[in-house]
Coordinates of C-alpha atoms in Angstrom, one line a residue:
Chain A
M1 CA -9.9 36.7 -15.7
N2 CA -12.1 37.4 -18.7
G3 CA -9.1 37.0 -21.0
L4 CA -8.3 33.7 -19.5
R5 CA -11.8 32.5 -20.0
K6 CA -11.8 33.6 -23.6
F7 CA -8.5 31.9 -24.1
L8 CA -9.8 28.6 -22.6
D9 CA -12.9 28.8 -24.7
K10 CA -10.8 29.4 -27.8
I11 CA -8.7 26.3 -27.3
K12 CA -11.5 24.2 -25.9
P13 CA -12.7 22.7 -29.2
S14 CA -9.4 21.1 -30.0
F15 CA -9.6 19.2 -26.8
Q16 CA -13.2 18.0 -27.3
K17 CA -14.2 15.0 -29.3
G18 CA -12.7 15.0 -32.7
G19 CA -10.3 17.7 -31.8
K20 CA -6.6 17.5 -32.4
F21 CA -5.7 17.2 -28.7
H22 CA -8.6 15.0 -27.7
F23 CA -6.3 12.5 -26.0
L24 CA -5.4 15.2 -23.6
H25 CA -8.9 16.2 -22.8
S26 CA -8.8 15.2 -19.1
T27 CA -5.8 17.3 -18.6
F28 CA -7.6 20.2 -20.1
D29 CA -10.7 19.6 -18.0
A30 CA -8.5 19.4 -14.9
F31 CA -7.0 22.8 -15.5
E32 CA -10.3 24.4 -16.6
T33 CA -12.2 23.3 -13.6
F34 CA -9.3 24.2 -11.4
L35 CA -9.4 27.8 -12.7
F36 CA -13.2 28.2 -13.0
V37 CA -16.1 26.8 -11.2
P38 CA -17.5 23.9 -13.3
N39 CA -20.6 25.2 -15.1
K40 CA -22.4 21.9 -15.3
T41 CA -26.2 22.1 -15.0
T42 CA -28.6 19.3 -14.5
Q43 CA -30.3 18.3 -17.7
R44 CA -33.6 16.9 -16.5
G45 CA -36.0 17.2 -13.5
A46 CA -35.6 19.1 -10.3
H47 CA -32.6 18.3 -8.2
I48 CA -31.5 20.0 -5.0
R49 CA -27.9 20.9 -5.6
D50 CA -25.4 22.1 -3.1
S51 CA -22.6 24.0 -4.7
I52 CA -20.0 22.2 -2.4
D53 CA -18.1 19.9 -4.6
L54 CA -15.0 17.8 -4.3
K55 CA -12.9 20.8 -5.2
R56 CA -14.1 23.0 -2.5
T57 CA -13.9 20.1 0.1
M58 CA -10.3 19.6 -0.9
S59 CA -9.5 23.3 -0.8
I60 CA -10.9 23.6 2.7
V61 CA -8.8 20.7 3.9
I62 CA -5.7 22.3 2.4
M63 CA -6.6 25.5 4.3
A64 CA -6.9 23.5 7.5
L65 CA -3.5 22.1 6.9
I66 CA -1.8 25.5 6.4
P67 CA -1.3 26.2 10.1
A68 CA 0.4 22.9 10.6
L69 CA 2.5 23.5 7.5
L70 CA 3.6 26.9 8.5
F71 CA 4.4 25.9 12.1
G72 CA 6.2 22.9 10.7
M73 CA 8.5 25.1 8.7
Y74 CA 9.2 27.3 11.7
N75 CA 9.9 24.2 13.8
V76 CA 12.4 22.8 11.3
G77 CA 14.4 26.0 11.6
Y78 CA 13.9 26.2 15.4
Q79 CA 15.2 22.6 15.9
Y80 CA 18.1 23.1 13.6
F81 CA 19.4 26.2 15.3
K82 CA 18.8 24.7 18.7
A83 CA 20.8 21.6 17.7
I84 CA 23.8 23.5 16.5
G85 CA 23.5 26.0 19.4
Q86 CA 23.1 29.1 17.4
E87 CA 20.9 32.1 18.1
A88 CA 18.5 32.9 15.3
G89 CA 15.6 35.2 14.8
F90 CA 12.1 34.1 14.0
G91 CA 12.4 35.1 10.3
E92 CA 15.7 33.3 9.9
M93 CA 14.3 30.1 11.5
F94 CA 11.2 30.2 9.3
W95 CA 13.1 30.9 6.2
F96 CA 15.5 28.0 6.9
G97 CA 12.6 25.7 7.4
F98 CA 10.7 27.0 4.4
L99 CA 13.7 26.2 2.2
K100 CA 13.8 22.7 3.6
V101 CA 10.1 21.9 3.5
I102 CA 9.1 23.4 0.1
P103 CA 11.2 20.9 -2.0
I104 CA 9.4 18.0 -0.2
V105 CA 6.0 19.6 -1.0
I106 CA 6.9 20.1 -4.6
V107 CA 8.3 16.6 -5.1
S108 CA 5.2 15.1 -3.5
Y109 CA 2.9 17.1 -5.7
V110 CA 4.8 16.7 -8.9
S111 CA 5.3 12.9 -8.6
G112 CA 1.8 12.3 -7.4
L113 CA 0.1 14.5 -10.0
T114 CA 2.2 13.0 -12.8
V115 CA 0.8 9.5 -11.9
E116 CA -2.7 10.9 -11.6
F117 CA -2.6 12.6 -15.0
I118 CA -1.1 9.6 -16.7
F119 CA -3.8 7.4 -15.3
A120 CA -6.6 9.8 -16.1
Q121 CA -5.3 10.0 -19.7
V122 CA -5.0 6.3 -20.2
R123 CA -8.4 5.6 -18.7
H124 CA -10.1 8.6 -20.2
H125 CA -11.2 9.8 -16.8
E126 CA -11.4 13.3 -15.5
V127 CA -8.4 14.3 -13.3
N128 CA -9.8 14.4 -9.8
E129 CA -8.8 16.8 -7.1
G130 CA -8.2 14.0 -4.6
F131 CA -4.5 14.3 -4.8
L132 CA -4.4 17.9 -3.8
V133 CA -4.9 16.9 -0.2
S134 CA -2.8 13.7 -0.2
G135 CA 0.0 15.7 -1.8
M136 CA -0.1 18.1 1.1
L137 CA -0.5 15.4 3.7
I138 CA 2.5 13.5 2.5
P139 CA 5.2 16.1 3.3
L140 CA 3.5 16.9 6.6
I141 CA 4.0 13.3 7.9
M142 CA 7.6 13.0 6.7
P143 CA 10.7 13.7 8.7
V144 CA 12.5 16.7 7.3
N145 CA 15.7 14.7 6.6
I146 CA 14.0 12.4 4.1
P147 CA 15.8 12.2 0.8
L148 CA 13.6 13.7 -1.9
W149 CA 13.8 10.6 -4.2
M150 CA 12.3 8.5 -1.4
V151 CA 9.4 10.9 -1.1
S152 CA 8.9 10.6 -4.9
V153 CA 9.1 6.8 -4.9
A154 CA 6.8 6.5 -1.9
T155 CA 4.3 9.0 -3.4
I156 CA 4.2 7.1 -6.7
F157 CA 3.8 3.8 -4.9
A158 CA 1.0 5.2 -2.8
V159 CA -0.9 6.8 -5.6
I160 CA -0.7 3.7 -7.8
F161 CA -1.2 1.0 -5.2
G162 CA -3.3 2.9 -2.7
K163 CA -5.6 4.6 -5.2
E164 CA -5.4 3.9 -8.9
V165 CA -5.6 0.1 -8.6
F166 CA -8.9 0.6 -6.8
G167 CA -10.3 2.9 -9.4
G168 CA -9.0 6.4 -8.4
T169 CA -10.3 9.1 -6.1
G170 CA -13.2 8.0 -3.9
M171 CA -12.6 4.3 -4.5
N172 CA -9.5 3.7 -2.4
V173 CA -9.4 1.4 0.6
F174 CA -6.3 2.9 2.2
N175 CA -5.4 6.5 2.9
P176 CA -2.8 7.2 0.2
A177 CA -0.8 9.6 2.3
L178 CA -0.4 7.1 5.1
L179 CA 0.5 4.4 2.6
A180 CA 3.3 6.6 1.4
R181 CA 4.6 6.9 4.9
A182 CA 4.1 3.2 5.6
F183 CA 6.1 2.5 2.4
I184 CA 9.1 4.5 3.6
F185 CA 8.6 3.1 7.1
F186 CA 9.1 -0.4 5.9
A187 CA 11.3 0.1 2.9
Y188 CA 13.8 2.6 4.3
P189 CA 13.4 2.3 8.1
K190 CA 16.6 4.0 8.9
H191 CA 15.2 7.3 7.6
I192 CA 12.0 7.4 9.6
S193 CA 12.8 5.7 12.9
G194 CA 15.7 6.2 15.2
D195 CA 17.0 9.4 16.5
M196 CA 18.6 11.4 13.8
P197 CA 16.1 11.9 11.0
W198 CA 13.9 14.3 12.8
T199 CA 16.1 17.3 12.8
Y200 CA 17.5 18.8 9.6
G201 CA 21.2 18.3 8.9
L202 CA 21.9 16.1 11.8
T203 CA 24.2 13.1 11.1
E204 CA 26.6 11.3 13.3
H205 CA 29.4 13.6 12.2
I206 CA 27.8 16.9 13.2
Q207 CA 28.6 18.1 16.7
T208 CA 25.4 19.1 18.6
V209 CA 25.0 21.1 21.7
D210 CA 25.2 19.1 24.9
G211 CA 21.9 17.7 26.0
F212 CA 20.3 17.8 22.5
S213 CA 19.6 14.4 21.3
G214 CA 17.2 15.0 18.4
A215 CA 15.1 12.1 19.4
T216 CA 11.3 12.5 19.3
P217 CA 9.3 12.2 22.4
L218 CA 8.0 8.9 21.1
A219 CA 11.5 7.5 20.7
N220 CA 12.3 8.7 24.2
A221 CA 9.2 7.0 25.6
A222 CA 10.0 3.8 23.7
S223 CA 13.4 3.6 25.4
Y224 CA 11.8 4.5 28.7
A225 CA 13.7 7.8 28.9
I226 CA 10.6 9.4 30.4
D227 CA 12.4 12.3 32.0
K228 CA 13.5 13.4 28.5
I229 CA 9.9 13.9 27.3
P230 CA 8.9 17.6 27.4
D231 CA 6.0 18.7 29.5
N232 CA 2.5 18.7 28.1
W233 CA 2.6 22.4 27.3
T234 CA 5.7 22.1 25.1
L235 CA 4.2 19.0 23.4
F236 CA 1.0 21.0 22.8
I237 CA 2.8 24.0 21.3
G238 CA 5.0 21.6 19.3
L239 CA 8.6 22.9 19.5
I240 CA 9.8 19.3 19.6
P241 CA 11.5 17.1 17.0
G242 CA 9.1 15.2 14.9
S243 CA 7.5 14.9 11.4
I244 CA 7.1 18.2 9.7
G245 CA 3.5 18.9 10.3
E246 CA 2.5 16.8 13.3
T247 CA 4.4 18.3 16.2
S248 CA 2.2 21.2 17.0
K249 CA -1.1 20.2 18.4
A250 CA -2.1 23.9 18.6
A251 CA -1.8 24.2 14.8
I252 CA -3.6 20.9 14.3
L253 CA -6.5 22.1 16.5
I254 CA -6.9 25.3 14.4
G255 CA -7.1 22.9 11.4
A256 CA -9.6 20.7 13.2
F257 CA -11.7 23.8 14.0
I258 CA -11.7 24.8 10.3
L259 CA -12.7 21.3 9.3
L260 CA -15.5 21.0 11.8
F261 CA -16.8 24.6 11.3
T262 CA -17.2 24.0 7.6
G263 CA -18.5 20.5 8.1
V264 CA -15.9 18.9 5.9
A265 CA -14.6 16.4 8.5
N266 CA -16.8 14.3 10.7
W267 CA -16.7 15.2 14.4
R268 CA -17.8 11.7 15.3
V269 CA -14.5 10.2 14.1
M270 CA -12.3 12.8 15.8
L271 CA -14.2 12.5 19.0
S272 CA -14.1 8.7 19.1
V273 CA -10.4 8.5 18.2
V274 CA -9.6 10.8 21.1
L275 CA -11.9 8.8 23.4
G276 CA -10.3 5.6 22.3
G277 CA -6.9 7.0 23.0
L278 CA -7.9 8.2 26.4
F279 CA -9.6 4.9 27.2
M280 CA -6.6 2.8 26.3
G281 CA -4.3 5.2 28.0
G282 CA -6.3 4.9 31.1
I283 CA -6.3 1.1 31.0
M284 CA -2.5 1.1 30.5
N285 CA -2.2 3.3 33.6
L286 CA -4.1 0.7 35.5
F287 CA -1.9 -2.1 34.5
A288 CA 1.3 -0.2 34.2
V289 CA 4.4 -2.5 34.3
N290 CA 6.9 -0.1 32.7
P291 CA 7.4 3.7 32.7
Y292 CA 5.9 4.0 29.2
M293 CA 2.6 2.6 30.4
E294 CA 2.6 5.0 33.3
L295 CA 2.5 8.0 31.1
S296 CA -0.8 9.9 31.5
P297 CA -3.3 9.5 28.7
I298 CA -3.1 13.2 27.9
T299 CA 0.6 13.0 27.3
Q300 CA 0.1 10.0 25.1
L301 CA -2.4 11.9 23.0
L302 CA 0.0 14.8 22.7
M303 CA 3.0 12.7 21.6
G304 CA 3.8 11.7 18.0
G305 CA 1.2 11.8 15.3
F306 CA -1.8 10.9 17.3
M307 CA -3.6 14.2 17.0
F308 CA -2.6 14.7 13.4
G309 CA -3.9 11.3 12.5
A310 CA -7.1 11.9 14.4
V311 CA -7.9 15.2 12.7
F312 CA -6.6 14.7 9.2
M313 CA -6.1 11.0 8.6
A314 CA -8.8 9.1 10.4
T315 CA -11.5 11.5 9.2
D316 CA -10.8 10.8 5.5
P317 CA -14.3 10.5 4.2
V318 CA -13.4 7.8 1.7
T319 CA -11.4 5.3 3.8
A320 CA -13.3 5.8 7.2
A321 CA -16.5 4.0 8.0
Q322 CA -19.5 5.5 6.2
T323 CA -22.3 4.9 8.7
N324 CA -22.6 7.1 11.8
T325 CA -22.5 4.2 14.3
G326 CA -19.6 2.8 12.2
K327 CA -17.7 6.0 12.6
Y328 CA -17.8 5.8 16.4
I329 CA -16.6 2.2 16.3
F330 CA -14.0 3.0 13.6
G331 CA -12.6 6.0 15.5
F332 CA -12.6 4.3 18.9
L333 CA -10.7 1.3 17.6
V334 CA -8.2 3.6 15.9
G335 CA -7.5 5.3 19.2
V336 CA -7.2 2.0 21.1
L337 CA -5.0 0.3 18.5
A338 CA -2.7 3.3 18.1
L339 CA -1.7 3.3 21.8
L340 CA -1.6 -0.5 21.8
I341 CA 0.9 -0.7 18.9
R342 CA 2.8 2.3 20.1
V343 CA 3.3 1.1 23.7
L344 CA 3.4 -2.7 23.5
N345 CA 5.3 -3.1 20.3
P346 CA 8.8 -1.6 20.5
A347 CA 9.5 -2.2 16.8
Y348 CA 6.8 0.3 15.7
P349 CA 7.2 3.5 17.7
E350 CA 4.4 5.3 15.8
G351 CA 1.2 3.3 16.2
M352 CA -1.2 5.9 14.7
M353 CA -0.2 5.2 11.1
L354 CA -0.5 1.5 11.4
A355 CA -3.7 1.7 13.5
I356 CA -5.4 3.9 10.8
L357 CA -4.3 1.7 7.9
L358 CA -5.5 -1.4 9.7
M359 CA -8.9 0.1 10.5
N360 CA -9.1 1.3 6.9
A361 CA -9.1 -2.3 5.9
F362 CA -11.8 -3.0 8.4
A363 CA -14.0 0.0 7.7
P364 CA -16.2 -1.8 5.1
L365 CA -16.7 -4.7 7.5
I366 CA -17.8 -2.4 10.3
D367 CA -20.3 -0.7 7.9
H368 CA -21.6 -4.0 6.8
Y369 CA -22.4 -5.1 10.3
V370 CA -23.9 -1.7 11.2
I371 CA -26.2 -1.9 8.2
Q372 CA -27.1 -5.5 8.9
A373 CA -28.0 -4.7 12.5
N374 CA -30.1 -1.8 11.3
I375 CA -31.9 -4.0 8.8
K376 CA -32.5 -6.7 11.5
R377 CA -33.9 -4.1 13.9
R378 CA -36.3 -2.8 11.3
M379 CA -37.3 -6.3 10.2
K380 CA -38.3 -7.1 13.8
R381 CA -40.7 -4.2 13.7
V382 CA -42.2 -5.5 10.5
K383 CA -42.9 -8.9 12.0
V384 CA -44.5 -7.4 15.1
S385 CA -46.8 -5.2 13.1
T386 CA -47.9 -8.1 10.8
N387 CA -48.7 -10.3 13.8
K388 CA -51.2 -8.0 15.2
Chain B
M1 CA -9.6 -52.7 -37.5
S2 CA -10.1 -49.6 -39.4
N3 CA -11.4 -47.6 -36.4
I4 CA -8.1 -47.7 -34.5
K5 CA -7.1 -44.2 -34.0
E6 CA -4.1 -43.0 -36.0
K7 CA -1.1 -42.6 -33.7
E8 CA -0.6 -39.0 -32.8
P9 CA 2.8 -37.5 -33.7
L10 CA 5.0 -36.7 -30.7
F11 CA 5.0 -33.0 -31.3
S12 CA 1.6 -32.1 -32.8
A13 CA -0.1 -28.7 -32.7
K14 CA -2.2 -30.0 -29.9
I15 CA 0.8 -30.9 -27.8
A16 CA 2.3 -27.5 -28.5
K17 CA -0.9 -25.9 -27.2
T18 CA -0.9 -28.1 -24.1
F19 CA 2.6 -26.9 -23.4
L20 CA 2.2 -23.2 -24.2
G21 CA -1.2 -22.7 -22.6
P22 CA 0.1 -22.7 -19.0
L23 CA 2.9 -20.3 -20.0
N24 CA 0.5 -17.6 -21.1
L25 CA -3.3 -17.7 -21.2
N26 CA -3.7 -20.5 -18.6
N27 CA -0.8 -19.6 -16.3
P28 CA -1.2 -21.3 -13.0
I29 CA -0.2 -18.2 -10.9
T30 CA -1.5 -15.2 -12.8
V31 CA -4.7 -16.7 -14.3
Q32 CA -5.6 -19.6 -12.0
I33 CA -4.2 -17.9 -8.9
L34 CA -2.7 -21.2 -7.6
G35 CA 0.5 -21.8 -5.8
I36 CA 0.6 -18.3 -4.4
C37 CA 2.0 -19.2 -1.0
S38 CA 5.3 -20.6 -2.1
S39 CA 5.7 -17.8 -4.7
L40 CA 5.5 -15.3 -1.9
A41 CA 7.9 -17.1 0.3
V42 CA 10.8 -18.3 -1.9
T43 CA 11.1 -15.3 -4.2
V44 CA 13.4 -13.1 -2.0
Q45 CA 16.4 -14.2 -4.0
L46 CA 16.7 -15.5 -7.5
K47 CA 18.6 -18.7 -6.8
P48 CA 16.2 -20.4 -4.5
A49 CA 13.4 -19.3 -6.8
L50 CA 15.1 -21.0 -9.8
I51 CA 15.7 -24.2 -7.8
M52 CA 12.1 -24.1 -6.6
A53 CA 10.9 -23.6 -10.2
L54 CA 13.0 -26.6 -11.3
S55 CA 11.8 -28.8 -8.5
V56 CA 8.1 -28.0 -9.1
T57 CA 8.5 -28.6 -12.8
I58 CA 10.1 -32.0 -12.2
V59 CA 7.4 -33.0 -9.7
T60 CA 4.5 -31.8 -11.9
G61 CA 5.9 -33.4 -15.0
F62 CA 6.6 -36.8 -13.5
S63 CA 3.6 -37.0 -11.2
N64 CA 1.4 -36.2 -14.2
L65 CA 3.2 -38.9 -16.2
I66 CA 2.9 -41.6 -13.5
I67 CA -0.7 -40.9 -12.7
S68 CA -1.6 -40.9 -16.3
I69 CA 0.1 -44.3 -16.8
M70 CA -1.9 -45.6 -13.8
R71 CA -5.1 -43.7 -14.5
N72 CA -7.1 -46.7 -15.8
S73 CA -6.3 -48.9 -12.8
I74 CA -6.8 -46.3 -10.0
P75 CA -10.1 -46.9 -8.2
S76 CA -11.8 -43.5 -8.3
R77 CA -12.6 -43.6 -4.6
I78 CA -9.0 -43.6 -3.5
R79 CA -7.6 -41.6 -6.3
I80 CA -6.6 -38.6 -4.2
I81 CA -4.6 -40.8 -1.9
V82 CA -2.9 -42.4 -4.8
Q83 CA -2.1 -39.0 -6.2
L84 CA -0.7 -37.8 -2.9
V85 CA 1.5 -40.9 -2.6
V86 CA 2.9 -40.3 -6.0
I87 CA 3.5 -36.6 -5.4
A88 CA 5.0 -37.2 -1.9
T89 CA 7.4 -39.8 -3.3
L90 CA 8.6 -37.4 -6.0
V91 CA 8.9 -34.6 -3.5
I92 CA 11.0 -36.7 -1.2
I93 CA 13.3 -37.6 -4.0
V94 CA 13.7 -33.9 -5.0
D95 CA 14.2 -32.9 -1.4
Q96 CA 16.9 -35.5 -0.9
A97 CA 18.6 -34.5 -4.1
L98 CA 18.6 -30.8 -3.1
K99 CA 20.0 -31.7 0.3
A100 CA 22.8 -33.7 -1.3
Y101 CA 23.9 -31.3 -4.0
V102 CA 22.8 -27.7 -3.0
Y103 CA 22.5 -27.9 0.8
D104 CA 22.6 -24.1 1.4
V105 CA 19.7 -23.5 -1.0
S106 CA 17.7 -26.4 0.4
K107 CA 18.1 -24.8 3.8
K108 CA 16.8 -21.5 2.4
L109 CA 13.8 -23.3 0.8
S110 CA 13.2 -25.0 4.2
V111 CA 9.7 -26.3 4.4
F112 CA 8.7 -25.1 1.0
V113 CA 10.1 -28.1 -0.8
G114 CA 8.3 -30.4 1.5
L115 CA 5.2 -28.3 1.0
I116 CA 5.3 -28.8 -2.8
I117 CA 2.9 -31.7 -1.8
T118 CA 0.3 -29.2 -0.9
N119 CA 0.9 -27.0 -3.9
C120 CA -2.5 -26.6 -5.5
I121 CA -1.1 -26.7 -9.0
L122 CA -0.1 -30.3 -8.6
M123 CA -3.4 -31.8 -7.4
G124 CA -5.1 -29.5 -9.9
R125 CA -3.2 -30.8 -12.9
L126 CA -3.5 -34.4 -11.8
E127 CA -7.3 -34.2 -11.3
A128 CA -7.9 -32.0 -14.3
Y129 CA -5.5 -33.4 -16.9
A130 CA -3.6 -36.6 -16.0
M131 CA -6.7 -38.6 -14.9
A132 CA -8.2 -38.1 -18.4
N133 CA -5.3 -38.0 -20.8
K134 CA -2.5 -40.2 -22.2
P135 CA 0.9 -40.2 -20.6
W136 CA 2.8 -38.1 -23.2
P137 CA 0.3 -35.2 -23.3
S138 CA 0.1 -35.4 -19.5
F139 CA 3.8 -35.2 -19.1
V140 CA 3.9 -32.1 -21.4
D141 CA 1.1 -30.5 -19.5
G142 CA 2.9 -31.0 -16.2
I143 CA 6.1 -29.6 -17.6
G144 CA 4.3 -26.7 -19.1
N145 CA 2.5 -25.9 -15.8
G146 CA 5.7 -26.2 -13.9
I147 CA 7.5 -23.8 -16.3
G148 CA 4.5 -21.4 -16.2
Y149 CA 4.7 -21.4 -12.4
G150 CA 8.5 -21.1 -12.4
M151 CA 8.5 -18.3 -14.9
I152 CA 6.4 -16.0 -12.6
L153 CA 8.6 -17.1 -9.7
V154 CA 11.7 -16.1 -11.5
I155 CA 10.3 -12.7 -12.7
V156 CA 9.1 -11.9 -9.1
A157 CA 12.4 -13.0 -7.6
F158 CA 14.4 -11.1 -10.1
F159 CA 12.7 -7.8 -9.2
R160 CA 12.7 -8.6 -5.5
E161 CA 16.4 -9.4 -5.4
L162 CA 17.4 -6.5 -7.6
L163 CA 15.4 -3.9 -5.7
G164 CA 15.6 -5.4 -2.3
S165 CA 19.3 -6.4 -2.1
G166 CA 20.8 -4.8 -5.2
K167 CA 22.0 -8.2 -6.4
I168 CA 21.2 -10.8 -9.0
L169 CA 22.0 -14.4 -8.2
G170 CA 24.0 -13.1 -5.3
M171 CA 26.2 -10.8 -7.3
S172 CA 26.0 -7.0 -6.7
V173 CA 24.7 -5.4 -9.9
I174 CA 24.0 -1.9 -8.6
P175 CA 27.2 0.1 -8.8
D176 CA 28.7 1.6 -5.7
S177 CA 28.4 5.1 -7.2
F178 CA 24.6 4.7 -6.9
Y179 CA 24.9 4.0 -3.2
Q180 CA 27.2 7.0 -2.8
A181 CA 24.7 9.2 -4.6
G182 CA 22.1 8.2 -2.0
Y183 CA 20.4 5.2 -3.5
E184 CA 19.3 2.6 -0.9
N185 CA 18.0 -0.9 -1.2
N186 CA 14.3 -1.1 -0.7
G187 CA 13.7 -3.1 2.5
L188 CA 10.0 -3.6 1.7
M189 CA 10.9 -5.7 -1.3
I190 CA 12.4 -8.3 1.0
L191 CA 9.1 -8.6 3.0
P192 CA 6.4 -10.9 1.7
P193 CA 3.8 -8.2 1.1
M194 CA 5.8 -6.8 -1.7
A195 CA 5.9 -10.2 -3.4
L196 CA 2.1 -10.1 -3.5
V197 CA 2.2 -6.6 -4.9
T198 CA 4.7 -7.7 -7.6
I199 CA 2.6 -10.7 -8.5
G200 CA -0.4 -8.3 -8.6
V201 CA 1.5 -6.0 -11.0
I202 CA 2.4 -9.0 -13.2
I203 CA -1.3 -10.0 -13.3
W204 CA -2.2 -6.4 -14.1
I205 CA 0.3 -6.3 -17.0
H206 CA -0.8 -9.7 -18.2
R207 CA -4.4 -8.8 -18.3
S208 CA -3.9 -5.5 -20.1
W209 CA -1.8 -7.4 -22.6
K210 CA -4.3 -10.2 -23.1
K211 CA -7.7 -8.5 -23.0
S212 CA -9.5 -11.9 -23.2
L213 CA -8.5 -12.5 -19.6
I214 CA -10.5 -9.6 -18.2
E215 CA -13.6 -10.8 -16.5
K216 CA -16.8 -8.9 -17.3

């Protein structure tokens, strides 16, 4: 490590002002701070400083995503061998899935970081760590069959139009990872809806074992094939077709525990999303007119990307509401809207993505009214005290 | 008699500026952000966009000319109504001409030709320019604004048709080998949101090119 530090110190001057490679200084900064803890100290006055910075926040989220990623890899292999009716061991399944998932991860990181670095250079900003999480989230919410160039195009689109136009990390209105998925969802709908995309290697030409359809529980529910939906336990464990990282609620809950334990994600959002989902699911049960609406709220929460969205997407500290009251409202509406879109609109089987993106747009409004209400309440107190 | 103004030449530097302003630094869409609605709706394909650009150019040019001729005799209280009548007349003529000669395109443009009446660029030019200027500069200003609008429309439509359907003016330009290699048309380009993003990108490029347009 010492040698690395020495090397960095040696080449540092040429990246500083006046140096030969000054135009690349943000690239250098990015790598330096990635390898070593930034050694910035406050110049003046006493400040209470917590050593948690953006980098550590992001690393913790990545750690929380690892269980879902690993399970996703295993599940890709599991679904494939199940579809073609072959016996395979755990290692074989995992390795198969690993080989299919890793390219998507690499493409997502390479294309996203390229855009990030270019923008940082042009604007003379530091390269932020924001994309580390987005780059991991994007593969996890893609179907495994997605062509790699689509992942790349969607990622570039999402980073430019979801993030850089608003000013980069921390300024974005929409969750970039969800934007990437929404881009594919609308631009190449064939690849993300329907029955085939969810299991690797399945096309119309490949013979599958009898009884294996490859459709996700959500797709089954949308076509009222309720008896094809696995029981809650299978849904919870996650050996079902679906996006790479969102099938296993068990893995997601481990991630949620890490996020909550380290205080990185906000429990208010997670809790209220789940409550919103349960509430809407309950209401739908009361007014059920079709088999989809009769599904129990618990099953609804276990299907599709609901839990993944609740834990990793809705809690995004940048795009969620900022005030505590606002977080309850934001999360609750996400849960309600997700089920509404999912059940009542047959064109959009996955409501969670659209619900979160929609509420992202409304988060600043929610905050505004929460703050206004707060000011009003306090102003009342002021008047009362002056009247006396 | 000496204080009669010298007659301005037909193509002076001032006229050139009147004409070129709306094409660049005073573009109705990218700078004044007018006429957005129709540019979102008619830019799915290049052909309707071209026709729309042409129609709007004709209407802006001639409505500017007519209003400018009448400007001294229009009572200012009812000027908006007079302007509307002029625009509406011209729009009806354009609409009928389209129906007669390019019926399929006129069907695609549907209500948007009729809605040229409500295009903000038209009323804006009449109020801001034609009511205060002589007929010839007004006509040039109208044509310039129409072309400035049409230019953006055509650029947006070009990209939307190319990426959204792989065609230009209805002819396939993306070779079959691309499709066999896994390329697919981008369905989002056909949807209106992407027109907004495309216009946004044009505004972005325009402003980074002409720094004077960036608001402080």
